[in-house]
Tab-separated table of C-alpha atoms and ligand atoms in Angstrom:
chain	number	residue	atom	x	y	z
G	1	MET	CA	-24.513	-16.416	22.889
G	2	THR	CA	-23.518	-15.087	26.054
G	3	ALA	CA	-23.036	-17.471	28.780
G	4	HIS	CA	-25.182	-16.867	31.975
G	5	VAL	CA	-24.605	-18.036	35.531
G	6	SER	CA	-26.470	-16.830	38.333
G	7	PRO	CA	-24.423	-14.222	40.552
G	8	THR	CA	-25.358	-16.363	43.622
G	9	GLU	CA	-23.757	-19.453	42.227
G	10	ARG	CA	-20.259	-20.060	43.498
G	11	ILE	CA	-17.285	-22.134	42.203
G	12	VAL	CA	-14.500	-22.492	44.961
G	13	ILE	CA	-11.162	-23.723	43.669
G	14	GLU	CA	-8.616	-24.534	46.445
G	15	ASN	CA	-5.110	-26.065	47.146
G	16	CYS	CA	-3.481	-24.906	43.978
G	17	ALA	CA	-0.586	-22.419	43.097
G	18	VAL	CA	-1.933	-18.964	41.966
G	19	ALA	CA	-0.222	-16.499	39.663
G	20	THR	CA	-2.618	-13.508	39.917
G	21	VAL	CA	-0.531	-11.353	37.308
G	22	ASP	CA	-1.907	-8.176	39.392
G	23	ALA	CA	0.033	-5.049	39.286
G	24	ALA	CA	2.306	-6.300	42.160
G	25	GLY	CA	2.762	-9.872	40.558
G	26	THR	CA	1.231	-11.467	43.693
G	27	GLU	CA	1.495	-15.191	43.824
G	28	TYR	CA	0.447	-17.945	46.317
G	29	ALA	CA	2.354	-21.236	46.682
G	30	ALA	CA	-1.057	-22.789	47.960
G	31	GLY	CA	-4.238	-20.533	47.502
G	32	HIS	CA	-7.817	-20.213	46.477
G	33	ILE	CA	-10.159	-18.662	44.211
G	34	VAL	CA	-13.905	-18.042	44.613
G	35	VAL	CA	-16.042	-17.429	41.392
G	36	ALA	CA	-19.542	-15.849	42.003
G	37	GLY	CA	-21.463	-15.999	38.825
G	38	ASN	CA	-19.303	-14.478	36.066
G	39	LEU	CA	-17.066	-12.666	38.527
G	40	ILE	CA	-13.806	-13.354	40.650
G	41	GLU	CA	-15.121	-12.780	44.066
G	42	ALA	CA	-12.142	-13.660	46.084
G	43	VAL	CA	-8.401	-14.745	45.561
G	44	GLY	CA	-5.815	-15.393	48.406
G	45	PRO	CA	-3.510	-17.714	50.325
G	46	GLY	CA	-4.691	-20.960	51.952
G	47	PRO	CA	-8.060	-22.455	52.078
G	48	ALA	CA	-11.227	-20.391	50.695
G	49	PRO	CA	-13.368	-18.395	53.159
G	50	ALA	CA	-16.723	-20.040	54.022
G	51	VAL	CA	-19.320	-18.921	51.549
G	52	GLU	CA	-22.975	-19.964	50.535
G	53	GLY	CA	-24.162	-21.212	47.308
G	54	VAL	CA	-21.333	-23.271	46.243
G	55	THR	CA	-22.318	-25.400	43.444
G	56	ARG	CA	-18.901	-26.822	42.626
G	57	ARG	CA	-15.789	-27.205	44.978
G	58	ILE	CA	-12.453	-28.179	43.301
G	59	ASP	CA	-9.471	-29.473	44.967
G	60	ALA	CA	-7.018	-28.234	42.586
G	61	GLU	CA	-3.676	-29.841	43.896
G	62	GLY	CA	-0.852	-30.194	41.563
G	63	HIS	CA	-2.146	-27.104	39.464
G	64	LEU	CA	-1.314	-23.566	38.793
G	65	ALA	CA	-4.136	-21.109	38.544
G	66	THR	CA	-3.493	-18.163	36.225
G	67	PRO	CA	-5.662	-15.834	34.388
G	68	GLY	CA	-6.898	-16.907	30.860
G	69	LEU	CA	-4.677	-16.273	27.908
G	70	VAL	CA	-5.669	-13.259	25.798
G	71	ASN	CA	-4.661	-13.749	22.067
G	72	THR	CA	-4.178	-10.285	20.214
G	73	HIS	CA	-3.474	-11.345	16.717
G	74	HIS	CA	-4.788	-14.197	14.370
G	75	HIS	CA	-6.295	-14.966	10.993
G	76	PHE	CA	-8.478	-17.844	11.344
G	77	TYR	CA	-9.183	-18.648	7.555
G	78	GLN	CA	-5.368	-19.554	7.299
G	79	TRP	CA	-6.171	-22.614	9.375
G	80	LEU	CA	-7.080	-24.370	5.830
G	81	THR	CA	-3.811	-23.368	4.144
G	82	ARG	CA	-1.246	-24.606	6.814
G	83	GLY	CA	1.926	-25.968	5.588
G	84	LEU	CA	2.183	-24.137	2.288
G	85	ALA	CA	4.877	-21.647	1.109
G	86	GLN	CA	7.192	-23.431	3.758
G	87	ASN	CA	10.426	-21.616	2.785
G	88	SER	CA	9.290	-18.043	1.789
G	89	GLY	CA	9.513	-14.672	3.486
G	90	LEU	CA	6.503	-12.399	4.065
G	91	PHE	CA	6.075	-10.822	0.563
G	92	ASP	CA	6.681	-14.070	-1.455
G	93	TRP	CA	4.673	-16.055	1.020
G	94	LEU	CA	1.546	-13.546	0.631
G	95	VAL	CA	2.056	-13.503	-3.278
G	96	GLU	CA	2.036	-17.418	-3.259
G	97	LEU	CA	-1.143	-17.605	-0.982
G	98	TYR	CA	-3.221	-14.665	-2.220
G	99	PRO	CA	-4.953	-16.614	-5.013
G	100	THR	CA	-5.764	-19.590	-2.827
G	101	TRP	CA	-7.275	-17.230	-0.170
G	102	ALA	CA	-9.315	-15.504	-2.666
G	103	ARG	CA	-11.269	-18.607	-3.190
G	104	ILE	CA	-12.551	-18.880	0.542
G	105	ASP	CA	-16.357	-19.116	1.219
G	106	GLU	CA	-18.490	-19.075	4.320
G	107	PRO	CA	-18.488	-22.786	5.225
G	108	MET	CA	-14.707	-22.729	4.719
G	109	VAL	CA	-14.261	-19.715	7.236
G	110	TYR	CA	-16.602	-21.391	9.625
G	111	ALA	CA	-14.537	-24.610	9.903
G	112	ALA	CA	-11.203	-22.673	9.979
G	113	ALA	CA	-12.493	-20.609	12.815
G	114	ALA	CA	-13.935	-23.355	14.852
G	115	GLY	CA	-10.613	-25.247	14.221
G	116	SER	CA	-8.326	-22.438	15.188
G	117	LEU	CA	-10.408	-21.657	18.203
G	118	ALA	CA	-10.726	-25.335	19.420
G	119	VAL	CA	-7.001	-25.630	19.513
G	120	MET	CA	-6.387	-22.385	21.180
G	121	VAL	CA	-9.193	-22.714	23.876
G	122	ARG	CA	-7.889	-26.368	24.600
G	123	GLY	CA	-4.576	-24.607	25.269
G	124	GLY	CA	-5.983	-21.902	27.795
G	125	VAL	CA	-7.072	-19.020	25.500
G	126	THR	CA	-10.210	-17.358	27.083
G	127	THR	CA	-10.226	-14.257	24.790
G	128	ALA	CA	-9.443	-14.804	21.079
G	129	MET	CA	-9.215	-12.184	18.471
G	130	ASP	CA	-9.549	-12.309	14.524
G	131	HIS	CA	-8.144	-10.320	11.854
G	132	HIS	CA	-10.180	-11.193	8.784
G	133	TYR	CA	-9.257	-9.048	5.694
G	134	VAL	CA	-10.085	-11.470	2.616
G	135	PHE	CA	-13.769	-10.865	1.547
G	136	PRO	CA	-14.214	-12.489	-2.027
G	137	ARG	CA	-17.378	-11.220	-3.788
G	138	GLY	CA	-20.242	-13.599	-3.207
G	139	ALA	CA	-18.489	-15.663	-0.381
G	140	GLY	CA	-21.352	-15.207	2.092
G	141	ASP	CA	-21.036	-13.755	5.685
G	142	LEU	CA	-17.463	-14.594	6.583
G	143	LEU	CA	-17.447	-12.502	9.616
G	144	GLY	CA	-20.646	-13.997	10.851
G	145	ALA	CA	-19.238	-17.493	10.448
G	146	GLU	CA	-16.312	-16.507	12.847
G	147	ILE	CA	-18.708	-15.115	15.379
G	148	ARG	CA	-20.838	-18.105	15.247
G	149	ALA	CA	-17.931	-20.338	15.902
G	150	ALA	CA	-16.662	-18.428	18.894
G	151	ALA	CA	-20.204	-18.247	20.316
G	152	GLU	CA	-20.421	-22.095	20.008
G	153	ILE	CA	-17.111	-22.953	21.730
G	154	GLY	CA	-17.963	-20.094	24.464
G	155	VAL	CA	-14.793	-18.025	24.185
G	156	ARG	CA	-14.741	-14.210	24.593
G	157	PHE	CA	-14.041	-12.753	21.108
G	158	THR	CA	-12.834	-9.550	19.456
G	159	ALA	CA	-13.441	-10.021	15.797
G	160	THR	CA	-12.155	-7.368	13.508
G	161	ARG	CA	-13.543	-6.364	10.060
G	162	GLY	CA	-10.441	-6.208	8.069
G	163	SER	CA	-9.842	-4.988	4.480
G	164	MET	CA	-7.703	-4.679	1.535
G	165	ASP	CA	-8.308	-1.855	-1.319
G	166	ARG	CA	-4.601	-1.465	-2.744
G	167	GLY	CA	-4.189	-4.053	-5.491
G	168	GLU	CA	-1.366	-4.516	-7.860
G	169	SER	CA	-2.523	-1.977	-10.202
G	170	ASP	CA	-2.522	0.639	-7.444
G	171	GLY	CA	1.006	-0.314	-6.416
G	172	GLY	CA	0.012	-2.790	-3.817
G	173	LEU	CA	1.050	-6.325	-3.199
G	174	PRO	CA	-2.287	-8.435	-3.519
G	175	PRO	CA	-3.687	-9.255	-6.804
G	176	ASP	CA	-6.469	-6.730	-8.030
G	177	PHE	CA	-9.034	-9.639	-7.594
G	178	ALA	CA	-8.489	-9.992	-3.856
G	179	VAL	CA	-9.239	-6.422	-2.954
G	180	GLU	CA	-12.536	-4.679	-2.358
G	181	SER	CA	-13.258	-0.945	-3.362
G	182	THR	CA	-12.381	1.624	-0.532
G	183	GLU	CA	-16.280	2.374	-0.244
G	184	ASP	CA	-17.322	-1.221	0.085
G	185	ALA	CA	-14.607	-1.850	2.680
G	186	LEU	CA	-15.689	1.279	4.719
G	187	LEU	CA	-19.380	0.494	4.450
G	188	ALA	CA	-18.914	-3.362	5.593
G	189	THR	CA	-16.793	-2.139	8.508
G	190	GLU	CA	-19.575	0.105	9.667
G	191	GLN	CA	-22.247	-2.438	9.156
G	192	ALA	CA	-20.220	-5.120	11.072
G	193	ILE	CA	-19.846	-2.492	14.069
G	194	ASP	CA	-23.395	-1.706	13.911
G	195	THR	CA	-24.641	-5.417	13.735
G	196	HIS	CA	-22.241	-7.082	16.280
G	197	HIS	CA	-20.210	-4.626	18.535
G	198	ASP	CA	-21.192	-4.796	22.290
G	199	PRO	CA	-19.303	-2.383	24.384
G	200	SER	CA	-20.699	-3.475	27.711
G	201	PHE	CA	-18.761	-4.662	30.676
G	202	GLY	CA	-18.185	-8.449	30.335
G	203	SER	CA	-18.992	-8.223	26.673
G	204	MET	CA	-18.373	-11.527	24.884
G	205	LEU	CA	-18.270	-9.693	21.244
G	206	ARG	CA	-16.428	-6.704	20.360
G	207	ILE	CA	-15.547	-5.435	16.810
G	208	ALA	CA	-12.571	-3.595	15.632
G	209	ALA	CA	-11.672	-1.817	12.376
G	210	ALA	CA	-8.730	-3.385	10.785
G	211	PRO	CA	-7.352	-2.348	7.240
G	212	CYS	CA	-4.702	-4.956	6.507
G	213	SER	CA	-1.179	-3.407	6.093
G	214	PRO	CA	0.133	-0.317	4.417
G	215	PHE	CA	1.151	-2.398	1.385
G	216	SER	CA	-2.367	-3.665	0.849
G	217	VAL	CA	-4.526	-0.603	1.941
G	218	SER	CA	-4.789	2.742	0.424
G	219	THR	CA	-4.016	6.005	2.515
G	220	GLU	CA	-7.521	7.082	2.193
G	221	LEU	CA	-8.883	3.615	3.587
G	222	LEU	CA	-6.436	4.121	6.593
G	223	ARG	CA	-7.409	7.492	7.249
G	224	GLU	CA	-11.139	6.994	6.863
G	225	ALA	CA	-11.230	3.938	8.914
G	226	ALA	CA	-9.678	5.747	11.847
G	227	VAL	CA	-12.416	8.455	11.558
G	228	LEU	CA	-14.980	5.743	11.393
G	229	ALA	CA	-13.527	3.793	14.611
G	230	ARG	CA	-13.515	7.005	16.564
G	231	ARG	CA	-16.886	7.876	15.459
G	232	LYS	CA	-18.231	4.496	16.525
G	233	GLY	CA	-16.086	4.077	19.665
G	234	VAL	CA	-14.171	0.996	18.504
G	235	ARG	CA	-10.607	-0.051	18.305
G	236	LEU	CA	-8.180	0.032	15.442
G	237	HIS	CA	-5.877	-2.923	14.268
G	238	THR	CA	-3.387	-3.552	11.600
G	239	HIS	CA	-0.136	-5.031	10.651
G	240	GLY	CA	2.962	-2.664	11.148
G	241	SER	CA	6.524	-2.556	10.751
G	242	GLU	CA	6.822	-6.418	10.083
G	243	THR	CA	9.541	-6.659	7.661
G	244	VAL	CA	12.586	-4.851	6.007
G	245	GLU	CA	10.627	-5.075	2.784
G	246	GLU	CA	7.636	-3.222	4.290
G	247	GLU	CA	9.902	-0.484	5.662
G	248	LYS	CA	11.470	-0.147	1.971
G	249	PHE	CA	7.888	0.016	0.487
G	250	CYS	CA	6.748	2.809	2.915
G	251	HIS	CA	9.901	4.958	2.085
G	252	GLU	CA	9.562	4.471	-1.539
G	253	LEU	CA	5.876	5.201	-1.885
G	254	PHE	CA	5.142	7.604	1.205
G	255	GLY	CA	8.866	9.102	1.881
G	256	MET	CA	8.631	7.943	5.384
G	257	GLY	CA	8.874	4.770	7.426
G	258	PRO	CA	5.902	2.894	8.709
G	259	THR	CA	5.632	4.500	12.123
G	260	ASP	CA	5.559	7.927	10.852
G	261	TYR	CA	3.151	6.816	8.130
G	262	PHE	CA	0.849	5.604	10.632
G	263	GLU	CA	1.282	8.952	12.677
G	264	SER	CA	0.190	10.929	9.644
G	265	THR	CA	-2.898	8.899	8.836
G	266	GLY	CA	-4.291	9.045	12.481
G	267	TRP	CA	-3.128	5.568	13.352
G	268	LEU	CA	-1.176	6.171	16.652
G	269	GLY	CA	-3.390	6.269	19.816
G	270	ASP	CA	-4.392	4.392	22.815
G	271	ASP	CA	-7.336	2.800	20.790
G	272	VAL	CA	-4.809	1.412	18.337
G	273	TRP	CA	-2.679	-1.872	18.358
G	274	MET	CA	-0.608	-3.229	15.534
G	275	ALA	CA	0.749	-6.784	14.904
G	276	HIS	CA	4.620	-7.425	14.778
G	277	CYS	CA	6.174	-3.967	15.051
G	278	VAL	CA	9.738	-5.780	14.469
G	279	HIS	CA	11.487	-2.893	12.766
G	280	MET	CA	10.897	-0.133	15.284
G	281	ASN	CA	13.667	2.312	16.009
G	282	ASP	CA	13.976	4.149	19.565
G	283	ALA	CA	11.943	7.092	17.844
G	284	ASP	CA	9.304	4.675	16.760
G	285	ILE	CA	8.978	2.882	20.144
G	286	ALA	CA	8.869	6.505	21.927
G	287	ALA	CA	5.869	7.530	19.613
G	288	PHE	CA	4.057	4.089	20.587
G	289	ALA	CA	4.812	4.959	24.222
G	290	ARG	CA	3.843	8.441	23.995
G	291	THR	CA	0.385	7.634	22.390
G	292	GLY	CA	-0.419	4.412	24.200
G	293	THR	CA	-0.417	2.450	20.685
G	294	GLY	CA	-0.326	-1.256	21.671
G	295	VAL	CA	1.639	-4.001	20.010
G	296	ALA	CA	0.637	-7.863	19.270
G	297	HIS	CA	3.983	-9.663	19.461
G	298	CYS	CA	4.038	-12.881	17.467
G	299	PRO	CA	7.298	-14.727	17.973
G	300	SER	CA	6.717	-17.816	15.977
G	301	SER	CA	5.332	-16.167	13.053
G	302	ASN	CA	8.150	-13.668	13.124
G	303	ALA	CA	10.650	-16.588	13.084
G	304	ARG	CA	8.757	-18.668	10.562
G	305	LEU	CA	8.968	-15.832	8.004
G	306	ALA	CA	12.438	-14.772	9.254
G	307	ALA	CA	10.891	-11.342	9.678
G	308	GLY	CA	13.293	-10.417	12.630
G	309	ILE	CA	13.065	-9.993	16.456
G	310	ALA	CA	10.774	-7.357	17.824
G	311	ARG	CA	12.346	-5.280	20.749
G	312	VAL	CA	9.907	-6.320	23.258
G	313	PRO	CA	12.231	-5.549	26.287
G	314	ALA	CA	12.936	-1.834	24.920
G	315	MET	CA	9.010	-1.640	24.291
G	316	LEU	CA	8.145	-2.641	27.884
G	317	ALA	CA	10.776	-0.419	29.416
G	318	ALA	CA	9.251	2.582	27.552
G	319	GLY	CA	5.809	1.698	28.648
G	320	VAL	CA	4.367	0.328	25.405
G	321	PRO	CA	1.243	-2.081	26.076
G	322	VAL	CA	2.567	-5.539	24.593
G	323	GLY	CA	0.457	-8.699	24.113
G	324	LEU	CA	1.149	-12.084	22.398
G	325	GLY	CA	-0.482	-13.282	19.004
G	326	VAL	CA	-0.433	-16.611	17.536
G	327	ASP	CA	-0.762	-14.815	14.159
G	328	GLY	CA	-2.347	-16.607	11.185
G	329	THR	CA	-1.628	-20.411	11.119
G	330	ALA	CA	-0.201	-20.392	7.380
G	331	SER	CA	2.748	-18.631	9.055
G	332	ASN	CA	2.498	-20.568	12.626
G	333	GLU	CA	1.108	-23.884	12.085
G	334	SER	CA	0.959	-24.931	15.583
G	335	GLY	CA	-1.908	-22.349	16.328
G	336	GLU	CA	-1.358	-22.444	20.036
G	337	LEU	CA	-0.741	-19.422	22.414
G	338	HIS	CA	0.464	-21.159	25.416
G	339	THR	CA	3.601	-22.209	23.717
G	340	GLU	CA	4.076	-18.540	22.468
G	341	LEU	CA	4.827	-17.716	26.086
G	342	ARG	CA	8.073	-19.830	25.991
G	343	ASN	CA	8.821	-18.691	22.190
G	344	ALA	CA	8.477	-15.018	23.300
G	345	LEU	CA	11.088	-15.683	26.081
G	346	LEU	CA	13.633	-17.658	24.003
G	347	ILE	CA	13.288	-15.316	21.118
G	348	ASN	CA	13.686	-12.161	22.952
G	349	ARG	CA	16.640	-13.588	24.838
G	350	LEU	CA	18.306	-14.490	21.494
G	351	GLY	CA	17.613	-10.741	20.408
G	352	GLY	CA	18.394	-8.857	23.642
G	353	GLY	CA	20.337	-11.131	26.054
G	354	VAL	CA	19.640	-13.328	29.036
G	355	ARG	CA	17.813	-10.605	30.956
G	356	ALA	CA	15.615	-9.574	28.109
G	357	LEU	CA	12.361	-11.364	29.346
G	358	THR	CA	11.590	-13.400	32.354
G	359	ALA	CA	9.118	-16.207	32.750
G	360	ARG	CA	6.819	-14.129	34.617
G	361	GLN	CA	7.077	-11.348	32.241
G	362	ALA	CA	6.206	-13.826	29.410
G	363	LEU	CA	3.139	-14.892	31.389
G	364	ARG	CA	2.123	-11.238	31.717
G	365	LEU	CA	2.500	-10.591	28.116
G	366	GLY	CA	-0.009	-13.488	27.406
G	367	THR	CA	-2.504	-12.342	29.968
G	368	TYR	CA	-2.652	-8.852	31.344
G	369	GLY	CA	-0.659	-7.593	28.155
G	370	GLY	CA	-3.214	-8.783	25.913
G	371	ALA	CA	-5.951	-7.309	27.883
G	372	GLN	CA	-4.166	-3.910	27.758
G	373	VAL	CA	-3.737	-4.298	24.077
G	374	LEU	CA	-7.421	-5.080	23.407
G	375	GLY	CA	-8.621	-2.493	25.853
G	376	ARG	CA	-9.935	-4.549	28.385
G	377	ALA	CA	-7.593	-4.501	31.194
G	378	ALA	CA	-10.240	-3.333	33.550
G	379	GLU	CA	-12.137	-6.766	32.957
G	380	ILE	CA	-9.898	-9.345	32.329
G	381	GLY	CA	-6.059	-10.303	32.397
G	382	SER	CA	-5.579	-10.818	36.172
G	383	LEU	CA	-7.111	-12.685	38.960
G	384	GLU	CA	-8.492	-9.919	41.041
G	385	PRO	CA	-11.942	-9.584	42.880
G	386	GLY	CA	-14.352	-7.641	40.626
G	387	LYS	CA	-12.625	-8.714	37.356
G	388	LEU	CA	-14.557	-11.435	34.987
G	389	ALA	CA	-14.022	-15.148	35.888
G	390	ASP	CA	-11.696	-15.944	32.852
G	391	LEU	CA	-9.275	-18.271	34.523
G	392	VAL	CA	-7.203	-21.538	33.742
G	393	LEU	CA	-6.003	-24.462	35.892
G	394	TRP	CA	-2.854	-25.831	34.375
G	395	LYS	CA	-1.924	-29.432	35.283
G	396	LEU	CA	1.790	-29.351	36.494
G	397	ASP	CA	2.081	-32.518	38.364
G	398	GLY	CA	2.523	-34.890	35.449
G	399	ILE	CA	5.758	-36.211	34.101
G	400	GLY	CA	6.515	-33.019	32.020
G	401	HIS	CA	6.591	-30.568	34.905
G	402	ALA	CA	6.475	-32.302	38.373
G	403	SER	CA	10.218	-32.016	38.964
G	404	ILE	CA	10.058	-28.165	38.501
G	405	ALA	CA	9.412	-26.501	41.802
G	406	ASP	CA	8.618	-23.201	40.416
G	407	PRO	CA	5.217	-23.429	38.896
G	408	VAL	CA	5.547	-20.245	36.614
G	409	ALA	CA	8.770	-21.630	35.231
G	410	ALA	CA	7.123	-25.119	34.706
G	411	LEU	CA	4.345	-23.344	32.814
G	412	VAL	CA	6.492	-21.080	30.710
G	413	LEU	CA	9.794	-23.087	30.309
G	414	GLY	CA	8.483	-26.658	30.352
G	415	PRO	CA	6.552	-28.397	27.710
G	416	ALA	CA	3.085	-27.306	26.738
G	417	ALA	CA	1.059	-27.880	29.806
G	418	PRO	CA	-2.271	-29.548	29.947
G	419	VAL	CA	-5.420	-27.606	30.781
G	420	THR	CA	-7.595	-29.251	33.360
G	421	LEU	CA	-10.098	-26.509	33.641
G	422	SER	CA	-10.924	-23.218	31.840
G	423	LEU	CA	-13.487	-20.840	32.779
G	424	VAL	CA	-14.960	-17.980	30.661
G	425	ASN	CA	-17.275	-15.872	32.480
G	426	GLY	CA	-17.366	-18.252	35.158
G	427	VAL	CA	-18.464	-20.900	32.622
G	428	PRO	CA	-16.262	-24.192	31.937
G	429	VAL	CA	-15.101	-24.273	28.344
G	430	VAL	CA	-12.549	-26.814	28.966
G	431	ASP	CA	-13.437	-29.333	31.835
G	432	HIS	CA	-11.429	-32.520	32.750
G	433	GLY	CA	-9.072	-31.679	29.886
G	434	HIS	CA	-11.647	-31.591	27.413
G	435	LEU	CA	-13.521	-28.901	25.185
G	436	THR	CA	-17.074	-28.812	26.861
G	437	ARG	CA	-18.853	-27.947	23.711
G	438	THR	CA	-17.038	-29.320	20.874
G	439	ASP	CA	-16.628	-32.811	19.417
G	440	GLU	CA	-13.009	-32.576	18.407
G	441	GLN	CA	-12.940	-35.580	16.035
G	442	ALA	CA	-15.984	-34.418	14.130
G	443	LEU	CA	-14.313	-30.968	13.963
G	444	ALA	CA	-11.013	-32.313	12.809
G	445	HIS	CA	-13.020	-34.107	9.940
G	446	LEU	CA	-14.712	-30.911	9.008
G	447	THR	CA	-11.539	-28.974	8.799
G	448	ARG	CA	-10.039	-31.645	6.587
G	449	THR	CA	-13.014	-31.827	4.297
G	450	GLU	CA	-13.083	-27.862	3.909
G	451	ALA	CA	-9.151	-27.671	3.475
G	452	ARG	CA	-9.537	-30.236	0.714
G	453	ARG	CA	-12.309	-28.464	-0.929
G	454	LEU	CA	-10.304	-25.183	-0.949
G	455	SER	CA	-7.383	-27.022	-2.420
G	456	ALA	CA	-9.397	-28.528	-5.180
G	457	ILE	CA	-11.171	-25.183	-6.044
G	458	ALA	CA	-7.819	-23.107	-5.899
G	459	GLY	CA	-6.178	-25.900	-8.163
G	460	LEU	CA	-3.586	-26.845	-5.725
G	461	HIS	CA	-3.742	-30.569	-6.317
N	501	ZN	ZN1	-1.019	-11.276	10.797
């Protein structure tokens, strides 16, 4: 469902601080934005110019306008398995959860996607992504369920058709019953692209190919997925260099580290982005920079699983595109992206010192950086005329923020800021602080019902 607005209908937003996140980092203490149809028509200081066809004029005093947040890594289905394996590292955590995940079905995935999306969109996300890689036989149209949930809430979406084909008997981590055959995985990925991928400017739905990780995917599937993606003109996504255990696995099985392994399978390039990239040496970072390979930095998940601290300052200095990711909510129960701005700053300062990341760099990671990583920097990620009207008004005049003079510092360093208005394609998905198309209470009930059904089927209770 693409939201349509007439190009002659205008929304004028005035009297707010504006952080454009353009290349120069232009900000206005008091500025305006004019939205025409689904595009940004004007951004600047002071009141808006006189324009015709204004259907709505917003006095946004006390607010900061920013580009909408762009999430670059998630696993929606995990919304139903939050709070489990609370004290495990990645491999133990996965081994504990795989048997439960292998019981998911279409209604569960729909509820999990709707819940995940509602929480993120309420917190300023205008472009979502999901990495779904668990496809139990007979479970229904799981990717279709996610796509339906995203269309209903009105968010821009990159859905990835993930896959796993390296079960325990092939030296992989997942149990054999949780994986597909290589052929089935490739066929389903191609079908997902053919059915859903919209490459057009302003597209509300893109598909990417996303084999899960080196320890759950065969070398053949990695290689063939890269060939398929390039034949179809879609992007590639996977997990990379997340933990010391993964590094050890790659050395033992392939005789090289994860980045060299990815390069050997065709997985470095400006059409590729990877989640985590925690354990990267200087040569790995240089290889990502040289090839334009992007990174989805997931600070909360990395902390929850004690995976380590990604070297984001070194990546940015080398020119690697870096965005932010919530990651699956079984390893980041908050499920929010706006709080990851703060977490990225704090964790990178713990790892790299007080100058490692500024508040403005954190905001850039969550907006323009995410757009780069998803291959959409020409369309979204900054407030500039001609770009899509994906923007957020953050309320900063409440008790939590009003005493902080710098609005970007208030947004990033302060408590999670309320969203008054969020536009996707010029259409409100949050208005007056509420989701415009979702009954939150009914959705909360649905997610609880489906989580309990999964628990019962998986024998957790
Ligand atoms: Zn992940």
